[in-house]
Coordinates of N, CA and C in Angstrom, one line a residue:
M8 N 1.0 -0.7 -0.2 CA 0.0 -0.1 0.0 C 0.7 1.3 0.0
A9 N 0.7 2.3 -1.0 CA 1.4 3.4 -1.0 C 1.0 3.8 0.0
Y10 N 1.8 5.7 0.8 CA 2.4 6.1 1.4 C 1.0 7.0 1.3
T11 N 0.6 7.2 0.4 CA -0.6 8.3 -0.2 C -2.2 7.6 0.4
D12 N -2.0 6.0 0.3 CA -3.3 5.6 0.4 C -3.6 5.2 2.5
I13 N -2.4 5.4 2.7 CA -2.2 5.1 3.9 C -3.0 6.7 4.8
Y14 N -2.7 7.6 4.0 CA -2.8 8.8 4.6 C -4.7 8.9 4.6
R15 N -5.0 8.6 3.1 CA -6.3 8.9 2.9 C -6.9 8.4 4.0
R16 N -6.4 7.2 4.0 CA -7.1 6.0 5.5 C -6.9 6.8 7.0
L17 N -6.5 7.4 6.5 CA -6.3 8.4 8.3 C -6.8 9.2 8.2
M18 N -7.0 9.9 6.8 CA -7.8 11.0 6.9 C -9.3 11.0 7.2
A19 N -9.7 9.6 6.9 CA -11.0 9.4 6.3 C -11.4 9.0 8.2
E20 N -10.9 8.1 8.8 CA -10.8 7.7 10.0 C -11.0 8.7 11.0
I21 N -10.2 10.1 10.8 CA -9.7 11.2 12.2 C -9.7 11.9 10.9
P22 N -11.2 12.3 11.0 CA -11.6 14.1 9.9 C -10.5 15.2 10.6
E23 N -10.7 15.5 12.0 CA -9.7 17.0 11.9 C -8.4 16.4 12.0
L24 N -7.8 16.4 10.9 CA -6.8 15.6 10.5 C -6.6 15.9 9.2
D25 N -4.9 16.5 9.0 CA -5.1 17.0 7.7 C -3.6 16.7 7.3
I26 N -3.9 16.4 5.4 CA -2.4 16.0 5.5 C -1.5 15.8 5.2
F27 N -1.0 17.6 6.8 CA 0.5 17.4 6.7 C 0.6 16.3 8.5
Q28 N -0.5 16.6 9.5 CA -0.5 15.8 10.0 C -0.4 13.8 10.0
A29 N -1.3 13.7 9.2 CA -1.4 12.4 8.1 C 0.2 11.8 8.4
E30 N 0.9 12.9 7.3 CA 2.6 12.4 6.9 C 3.3 12.1 7.9
A31 N 2.2 13.4 9.3 CA 4.4 13.1 10.4 C 3.8 12.1 11.3
L32 N 2.7 11.2 11.9 CA 1.8 11.3 12.4 C 2.6 9.4 11.5
L33 N 2.1 8.7 10.3 CA 2.4 7.9 9.3 C 4.1 7.4 10.0
K34 N 5.0 8.4 9.2 CA 6.4 8.6 9.4 C 7.2 8.2 10.9
R35 N 6.5 9.0 11.8 CA 6.9 8.7 13.7 C 6.4 7.1 13.5
A36 N 5.0 6.7 13.4 CA 5.4 5.2 13.1 C 6.1 4.2 12.8
W37 N 6.4 4.5 11.2 CA 7.2 3.6 10.4 C 8.7 4.1 11.2
G38 N 9.3 4.9 11.7 CA 10.2 5.2 12.2 C 10.6 4.3 13.9
R39 N 9.4 4.3 14.8 CA 9.4 3.2 15.9 C 9.0 2.8 15.1
I40 N 8.4 1.8 14.3 CA 8.9 0.4 13.3 C 10.2 -0.5 13.5
R41 N 11.1 0.7 12.2 CA 12.5 0.4 11.8 C 13.7 0.4 13.1
E42 N 13.0 1.0 13.3 CA 14.2 1.2 15.2 C 14.1 0.3 16.7
A43 N 13.1 -1.1 16.6 CA 11.6 -2.0 17.5 C 12.9 -2.9 17.5
K44 N 13.5 -3.1 16.6 CA 14.9 -4.1 16.8 C 16.0 -3.5 16.0
D45 N 17.0 -4.4 16.7 CA 19.0 -4.2 15.7 C 18.6 -4.2 14.3
Y46 N 17.1 -5.0 13.8 CA 18.0 -4.3 12.1 C 16.3 -5.7 11.5
W47 N 15.5 -4.4 10.5 CA 15.4 -6.0 10.0 C 15.5 -6.2 8.8
S48 N 15.2 -6.8 8.2 CA 15.8 -8.1 6.3 C 15.5 -6.7 5.3
F49 N 14.0 -6.4 5.5 CA 14.0 -5.0 4.3 C 14.6 -3.5 5.0
D50 N 15.4 -4.0 5.4 CA 16.7 -2.5 5.9 C 17.7 -2.8 5.6
C51 N 18.6 -4.6 5.5 CA 19.3 -4.4 4.9 C 19.8 -4.3 3.7
R52 N 20.8 -3.8 3.2 CA 21.7 -3.2 1.6 C 22.8 -3.7 1.4
E53 N 23.2 -4.5 0.8 CA 24.9 -4.2 1.1 C 25.7 -3.8 0.1
T54 N 26.6 -4.1 0.5 CA 27.7 -2.6 -0.3 C 29.4 -4.0 -1.0
F55 N 30.5 -3.0 -1.0 CA 31.7 -3.8 -0.9 C 32.8 -2.6 -0.2
L56 N 33.4 -3.4 0.3 CA 34.0 -2.2 1.0 C 35.7 -2.2 -0.1
Q57 N 35.6 -0.9 -0.7 CA 37.5 -2.2 -1.4 C 38.0 -1.2 -1.2
I58 N 39.9 -1.5 -0.8 CA 40.6 -1.3 -0.2 C 41.7 -1.0 -1.5
P59 N 42.5 -0.4 -1.7 CA 44.0 -0.9 -2.8 C 44.4 -1.3 -1.9
P60 N 45.9 -1.2 -3.2 CA 47.3 -1.9 -2.3 C 47.7 -0.4 -2.0
A61 N 49.0 -0.7 -1.5 CA 49.6 0.3 -0.6 C 50.5 1.2 -1.1
I62 N 50.9 1.7 -1.6 CA 51.8 2.2 -2.2 C 53.3 3.2 -2.0
T63 N 54.0 2.1 -1.9 CA 55.3 2.0 -1.5 C 56.7 2.9 -2.3
A64 N 56.4 2.9 -4.0 CA 57.4 2.8 -4.8 C 58.2 4.2 -5.1
G65 N 59.6 3.9 -4.3 CA 60.1 5.4 -4.3 C 60.6 5.1 -2.6
T66 N 60.9 6.6 -2.3 CA 61.5 7.3 -1.2 C 60.8 8.4 -1.2
A67 N 60.5 8.3 0.1 CA 60.6 10.1 0.6 C 60.7 10.9 1.9
T68 N 61.3 12.4 1.3 CA 61.8 13.0 2.7 C 60.9 13.8 3.6
A69 N 61.4 13.5 4.9 CA 60.5 14.2 5.3 C 61.5 15.1 6.3
T70 N 60.9 16.3 7.1 CA 61.8 16.7 8.4 C 61.4 17.2 9.0
L71 N 61.7 17.1 10.3 CA 61.3 17.7 11.9 C 60.3 19.8 11.8
A72 N 59.2 18.9 12.3 CA 58.2 20.5 12.3 C 57.8 20.5 10.5
S73 N 57.9 20.4 10.1 CA 57.5 21.0 8.8 C 56.3 19.9 8.2
A74 N 54.6 20.0 7.2 CA 54.2 19.3 7.4 C 54.1 19.0 5.1
S75 N 55.6 19.1 4.7 CA 55.0 18.5 4.0 C 56.8 17.6 3.3
V76 N 56.6 16.4 2.7 CA 56.9 16.1 2.7 C 56.9 16.3 0.9
T77 N 58.7 15.1 0.6 CA 58.7 15.4 -1.1 C 59.2 14.2 -1.0
V78 N 58.7 13.8 -2.5 CA 58.3 12.8 -2.8 C 59.8 11.8 -3.8
S79 N 60.8 11.2 -4.4 CA 60.9 10.6 -5.2 C 60.5 11.0 -6.5
A80 N 61.4 11.1 -8.2 CA 59.8 10.2 -9.4 C 59.7 9.5 -9.2
A81 N 60.0 7.6 -8.7 CA 59.7 6.9 -8.2 C 57.8 6.6 -7.7
A82 N 58.1 7.7 -6.9 CA 56.9 7.8 -5.4 C 55.4 9.0 -6.9
K83 N 56.2 9.9 -6.6 CA 55.1 10.4 -8.0 C 54.7 10.4 -8.6
T84 N 55.4 9.2 -9.7 CA 54.5 7.9 -10.4 C 53.6 7.4 -10.0
A85 N 53.6 6.3 -9.3 CA 52.4 5.8 -8.0 C 51.7 6.5 -7.7
I86 N 52.0 7.6 -7.0 CA 51.0 8.3 -6.5 C 50.5 9.2 -7.8
D87 N 50.4 9.6 -8.6 CA 50.3 10.5 -10.5 C 49.4 9.1 -10.5
A88 N 49.0 7.3 -10.2 CA 48.9 6.7 -11.1 C 47.6 6.1 -10.5
V89 N 47.3 7.3 -8.8 CA 45.8 6.6 -8.5 C 44.8 8.0 -8.1
A90 N 43.8 8.0 -8.3 CA 42.6 9.2 -8.0 C 42.7 10.1 -7.1
S91 N 43.3 9.5 -5.4 CA 43.5 10.9 -4.9 C 44.2 9.4 -3.7
V92 N 45.2 10.8 -3.2 CA 46.3 10.2 -2.1 C 45.0 11.0 -0.6
V93 N 44.2 12.0 -0.9 CA 44.0 12.5 -0.2 C 43.3 11.9 1.6
D94 N 43.5 11.7 2.3 CA 42.7 11.3 3.5 C 43.2 9.9 3.1
R95 N 44.0 9.5 3.6 CA 45.4 8.4 2.6 C 46.0 8.6 4.0
F96 N 46.5 7.1 4.6 CA 47.3 7.7 5.7 C 49.4 7.1 5.3
F97 N 50.0 8.6 5.5 CA 51.7 8.1 5.4 C 52.0 8.2 6.8
R98 N 53.8 7.1 5.7 CA 54.9 7.1 7.5 C 56.2 6.7 6.9
L99 N 56.9 6.8 7.1 CA 57.7 7.1 6.7 C 57.9 5.0 8.1
T100 N 59.1 4.0 7.4 CA 58.9 3.4 7.6 C 59.0 2.7 8.8
G101 N 58.5 2.6 9.4 CA 58.2 2.1 11.2 C 58.0 3.3 12.0
G102 N 57.0 4.4 11.5 CA 56.9 5.3 12.3 C 55.9 5.7 12.3
P103 N 55.0 6.6 12.7 CA 53.6 6.5 12.8 C 53.3 6.9 11.5
W104 N 51.5 7.2 11.7 CA 50.9 7.4 10.9 C 50.6 9.0 10.9
Y105 N 50.3 9.6 9.4 CA 50.0 10.5 9.4 C 48.7 10.9 8.1
K106 N 47.6 11.4 8.2 CA 47.0 11.5 7.3 C 47.5 12.8 6.4
I107 N 47.4 12.4 5.1 CA 46.9 13.3 4.2 C 45.8 14.4 3.4
T108 N 46.5 15.7 3.4 CA 45.5 16.7 3.1 C 46.0 17.0 1.3
T109 N 46.8 17.0 1.3 CA 46.8 17.8 -0.2 C 48.2 17.1 -1.0
W110 N 48.0 16.6 -1.8 CA 49.2 16.4 -2.8 C 49.4 16.7 -3.9
T111 N 50.1 17.7 -4.5 CA 51.6 18.8 -5.3 C 52.2 18.1 -6.4
T112 N 50.8 17.9 -7.7 CA 52.4 16.5 -8.3 C 53.4 17.7 -9.1
G113 N 52.7 18.8 -9.0 CA 54.0 20.0 -9.7 C 55.2 19.6 -8.8
T114 N 55.1 19.6 -7.8 CA 56.6 20.6 -6.5 C 56.6 18.1 -6.1
S115 N 55.6 17.5 -6.3 CA 55.6 16.3 -6.0 C 55.9 16.2 -4.3
T116 N 55.2 16.9 -3.7 CA 54.5 17.3 -2.6 C 53.7 16.6 -2.4
L117 N 53.9 16.0 -0.5 CA 52.7 15.6 0.2 C 52.4 16.9 1.8
T118 N 51.2 17.2 1.7 CA 50.9 17.5 2.9 C 50.2 16.6 3.2
L119 N 51.2 16.8 5.1 CA 50.4 16.4 6.0 C 49.6 16.9 6.9
E120 N 48.6 16.5 7.5 CA 47.8 17.3 8.4 C 47.6 17.5 9.8
R121 N 49.5 17.0 10.0 CA 50.2 18.2 10.3 C 51.4 17.5 10.5
A122 N 53.0 19.0 11.4 CA 53.4 19.0 11.5 C 54.5 17.9 11.5
Y123 N 55.5 17.2 10.5 CA 56.2 15.2 10.9 C 56.4 15.7 12.2
F124 N 56.8 14.6 13.3 CA 57.1 14.9 14.5 C 58.0 14.0 14.7
Q125 N 59.3 13.5 14.2 CA 60.4 12.8 13.9 C 61.6 13.4 13.7
D126 N 62.6 12.4 13.8 CA 62.9 12.6 13.3 C 63.7 13.4 11.7
S127 N 64.7 13.9 10.9 CA 64.6 14.5 9.9 C 64.7 13.1 8.8
A128 N 64.1 12.9 8.1 CA 65.7 11.6 7.0 C 65.1 12.0 5.1
I129 N 65.9 11.6 4.9 CA 66.6 12.4 3.8 C 65.9 10.5 3.5
A130 N 65.7 10.3 1.8 CA 65.6 9.8 0.8 C 65.0 8.1 2.1
S131 N 63.6 8.2 2.6 CA 63.8 7.1 3.0 C 62.4 5.9 2.5
T132 N 62.4 4.7 2.8 CA 60.9 3.7 2.3 C 60.1 4.3 3.1
Y133 N 59.2 4.4 2.8 CA 58.1 5.4 2.7 C 56.6 3.8 3.0
Q134 N 55.5 4.5 3.3 CA 53.6 3.5 3.3 C 52.4 4.7 3.4
I135 N 51.9 4.2 1.3 CA 50.9 5.0 1.6 C 49.9 4.3 1.7
L136 N 48.9 3.9 2.8 CA 47.5 3.1 2.5 C 46.5 3.5 2.7
A137 N 45.1 2.8 2.4 CA 44.2 3.9 2.5 C 42.4 2.8 3.4
P138 N 42.9 3.1 4.1 CA 42.7 2.1 5.5 C 40.7 2.6 5.7
L139 N 40.8 4.0 5.9 CA 39.5 4.9 5.6 C 38.5 4.5 4.6
V140 N 37.5 4.6 5.2 CA 35.6 3.8 4.7 C 34.8 4.5 4.8
E141 N 34.0 5.6 3.6 CA 33.2 6.2 4.1 C 31.9 5.4 4.4
A142 N 31.2 5.9 5.0 CA 29.1 4.6 4.6 C 28.6 5.4 4.1
P143 N 27.6 4.0 3.4 CA 27.3 4.8 2.1 C 25.6 5.2 2.6
A144 N 25.4 6.4 0.8 CA 24.1 7.0 1.9 C 23.1 5.7 2.3
G145 N 22.2 7.1 3.2 CA 21.2 6.2 3.4 C 21.8 5.2 5.5
F146 N 22.6 5.7 5.9 CA 23.6 4.7 5.9 C 22.8 5.0 7.4
R147 N 22.7 3.5 8.4 CA 21.4 3.6 10.1 C 22.7 2.8 10.4
G148 N 23.9 2.0 10.0 CA 24.1 1.1 10.7 C 25.0 -0.4 10.3
W149 N 26.3 -0.4 10.5 CA 27.2 -2.4 10.5 C 26.0 -3.3 10.7
V150 N 25.5 -4.0 10.1 CA 25.4 -5.6 10.3 C 26.3 -6.5 10.3
S151 N 27.2 -6.5 8.8 CA 28.0 -7.3 8.9 C 29.7 -7.0 7.7
V152 N 30.8 -7.0 8.3 CA 31.4 -7.0 7.7 C 32.5 -8.0 7.7
A153 N 32.4 -8.9 6.4 CA 33.4 -10.2 6.0 C 34.8 -10.1 5.7
D154 N 35.4 -10.7 6.6 CA 36.8 -11.2 5.4 C 36.7 -12.1 5.0
P155 N 36.4 -12.1 3.3 CA 36.2 -13.4 2.3 C 37.5 -15.4 2.5
I156 N 39.1 -13.2 2.8 CA 40.5 -13.8 2.6 C 40.5 -14.7 3.5
E157 N 40.9 -13.7 4.8 CA 40.9 -15.3 6.3 C 40.2 -15.3 6.8
G158 N 38.8 -15.8 6.3 CA 37.3 -16.3 6.8 C 36.3 -16.5 8.6
F159 N 37.0 -14.5 8.3 CA 36.3 -14.4 10.0 C 35.2 -13.2 9.3
P160 N 34.5 -12.7 10.6 CA 33.8 -11.3 10.3 C 34.9 -10.6 11.0
L161 N 34.9 -9.0 10.7 CA 35.4 -8.0 11.3 C 34.7 -7.2 12.6
A162 N 35.1 -6.9 13.7 CA 35.1 -6.8 15.0 C 34.0 -5.2 14.5
L163 N 32.3 -4.8 14.9 CA 31.9 -3.9 14.5 C 31.8 -2.8 16.4
D164 N 32.1 -3.7 17.0 CA 32.4 -2.9 18.3 C 33.6 -2.7 19.8
L165 N 34.7 -2.8 18.6 CA 35.4 -1.9 18.8 C 36.1 -0.3 18.7
A166 N 36.1 -0.1 20.2 CA 35.4 1.9 20.2 C 36.8 2.2 20.2
R167 N 36.8 3.0 18.8 CA 38.7 4.0 18.9 C 39.4 4.0 19.9
A168 N 38.2 4.3 21.4 CA 39.7 4.1 22.1 C 40.2 3.5 22.8
V169 N 39.5 2.2 22.0 CA 40.2 1.1 23.0 C 42.0 1.1 21.8
V170 N 41.3 1.3 20.9 CA 42.5 1.1 20.1 C 43.8 2.1 20.0
D171 N 42.8 3.1 20.8 CA 43.9 4.7 21.3 C 44.6 4.1 22.0
Q172 N 44.3 3.1 22.3 CA 45.0 3.2 24.1 C 45.9 1.9 24.1
A173 N 45.5 1.2 23.0 CA 46.3 -0.1 22.8 C 47.5 0.1 22.3
D174 N 46.9 0.4 20.8 CA 48.2 0.6 19.7 C 47.6 2.1 19.2
P175 N 48.5 3.3 19.4 CA 48.1 4.6 19.4 C 48.9 4.7 18.6
E176 N 50.1 4.4 17.3 CA 50.8 4.4 16.3 C 50.3 3.6 15.7
R177 N 49.2 2.6 15.8 CA 48.5 2.3 14.4 C 50.1 1.3 13.4
T178 N 50.6 0.5 14.8 CA 51.7 0.3 14.8 C 51.8 -1.6 14.2
D179 N 50.7 -2.2 14.7 CA 50.2 -3.5 14.5 C 50.1 -4.1 12.6
G180 N 50.4 -5.4 12.4 CA 50.4 -5.5 11.2 C 50.3 -6.2 10.9
T181 N 48.8 -6.8 11.5 CA 48.4 -8.7 11.3 C 46.8 -8.0 10.6
S182 N 46.4 -8.8 9.7 CA 45.5 -9.0 9.1 C 44.7 -7.8 9.7
P183 N 42.8 -6.9 9.0 CA 42.8 -6.5 9.6 C 41.6 -7.0 10.4
Y184 N 40.8 -6.7 11.6 CA 39.9 -7.2 12.7 C 39.3 -6.8 12.8
A185 N 38.9 -5.4 12.9 CA 37.4 -4.7 13.2 C 38.0 -3.5 11.7
L186 N 36.5 -3.6 11.8 CA 36.0 -2.4 12.0 C 35.9 -0.7 12.6
V187 N 36.3 0.4 12.8 CA 36.5 0.9 14.0 C 36.1 2.7 13.4
P188 N 35.3 3.6 14.4 CA 34.6 4.4 14.3 C 35.2 5.3 13.9
H189 N 36.0 6.8 12.7 CA 36.9 7.6 12.8 C 36.3 9.0 12.9
D190 N 36.0 9.4 11.9 CA 34.8 11.1 12.2 C 34.2 10.9 10.8
Y191 N 33.7 12.2 10.9 CA 32.8 12.3 9.2 C 33.7 13.1 8.8
S192 N 32.7 13.2 7.5 CA 33.0 13.1 5.9 C 32.7 14.7 6.8
L193 N 33.5 15.7 5.4 CA 33.0 16.8 5.7 C 31.9 17.3 4.8
T194 N 32.1 16.5 3.4 CA 31.4 16.4 2.5 C 29.9 15.6 2.6
S195 N 30.1 14.2 2.9 CA 28.8 14.4 2.8 C 27.8 14.6 3.9
G196 N 28.8 14.1 5.2 CA 28.3 14.1 6.8 C 27.7 13.2 6.9
R197 N 29.0 12.6 6.2 CA 28.5 10.7 6.2 C 29.9 9.7 7.8
P198 N 29.0 9.2 8.1 CA 30.6 8.4 9.2 C 30.8 8.1 8.5
R199 N 32.3 8.2 8.6 CA 33.9 7.5 7.9 C 34.7 6.0 9.3
Y200 N 35.0 5.6 8.8 CA 35.4 4.2 9.6 C 36.9 3.9 8.9
V201 N 38.1 3.3 10.2 CA 39.0 3.1 9.1 C 38.8 1.5 9.6
L202 N 39.8 0.1 8.9 CA 39.5 -0.8 8.8 C 41.4 -1.3 10.3
Y203 N 41.3 -2.2 11.1 CA 42.4 -2.0 11.7 C 42.7 -3.4 11.9
P204 N 43.4 -4.0 11.7 CA 44.7 -3.0 11.2 C 44.8 -1.7 10.1
F205 N 45.5 -1.3 9.8 CA 45.7 -1.2 8.3 C 46.2 -1.9 7.7
P206 N 44.8 -1.7 6.2 CA 45.4 -3.2 5.3 C 46.8 -3.2 5.1
T207 N 47.3 -3.7 4.4 CA 48.6 -3.4 3.3 C 48.1 -4.2 1.6
E208 N 47.1 -4.7 1.7 CA 47.0 -5.4 0.4 C 45.2 -5.2 -0.5
R209 N 45.7 -5.0 -1.1 CA 44.0 -4.9 -2.1 C 43.2 -6.2 -1.4
R210 N 41.8 -5.0 -0.8 CA 41.6 -6.6 -0.2 C 40.3 -6.1 -0.4
E211 N 38.6 -6.4 -1.4 CA 37.1 -5.9 -0.7 C 37.0 -6.7 -0.2
Y212 N 35.9 -6.1 0.7 CA 34.9 -7.1 2.0 C 33.6 -7.2 2.0
P213 N 33.4 -7.7 1.5 CA 31.4 -7.7 2.3 C 30.8 -7.1 3.0
A214 N 29.4 -6.4 3.1 CA 29.5 -5.8 4.0 C 27.9 -5.6 4.0
V215 N 27.2 -5.7 5.2 CA 25.6 -5.2 4.8 C 25.5 -3.9 6.1
Y216 N 24.8 -3.1 5.3 CA 24.6 -2.3 6.6 C 22.9 -1.9 6.9
R217 N 22.3 -1.1 7.5 CA 21.2 -0.5 8.1 C 20.2 0.6 6.7
G218 N 19.4 0.4 5.5 CA 19.7 1.4 4.7 C 17.9 1.9 4.8

């Protein structure tokens, strides 16, 4: 039955209702039905979380207290080959992670979210990873996210504060076993999550969410 048919029935049963009141009552009732349990089958949607492989070609040079990182010609070629590295994570091998805010191909320069705070390093090996995923439009919560390669579901109840306490520099190098809340997109307003530990290989995770 269409919404408009239900509006008319409500208005026929309660003559004092106008169409706006009938619509508000219907939406409120529908919302309560949808929130009455963790999820309904008709609420479930499927998607895939696609993670690109790490970028490691060439070398990078970082300077203490500077947010700018310059990369070699080989690294520039690898970075230019992807659509964007903005919001990906950068680190010199063995160091902490920094989020990338801009990439300037003309000067082969990455700009980090905060100033580099380790010892300066010249022509060092590095990693650029993309563990960040944005929730799809209409998202109301994850139902399941699976790792089809390792053969287990990812944990969805691991709080960011717990990860920050256990592994603040995100140095754990095992396969991802959790999807952790991170922030909200400034563009879409939708929540964003990170796979933890950060994946280094190309991987696709089938996911089900409430929509």
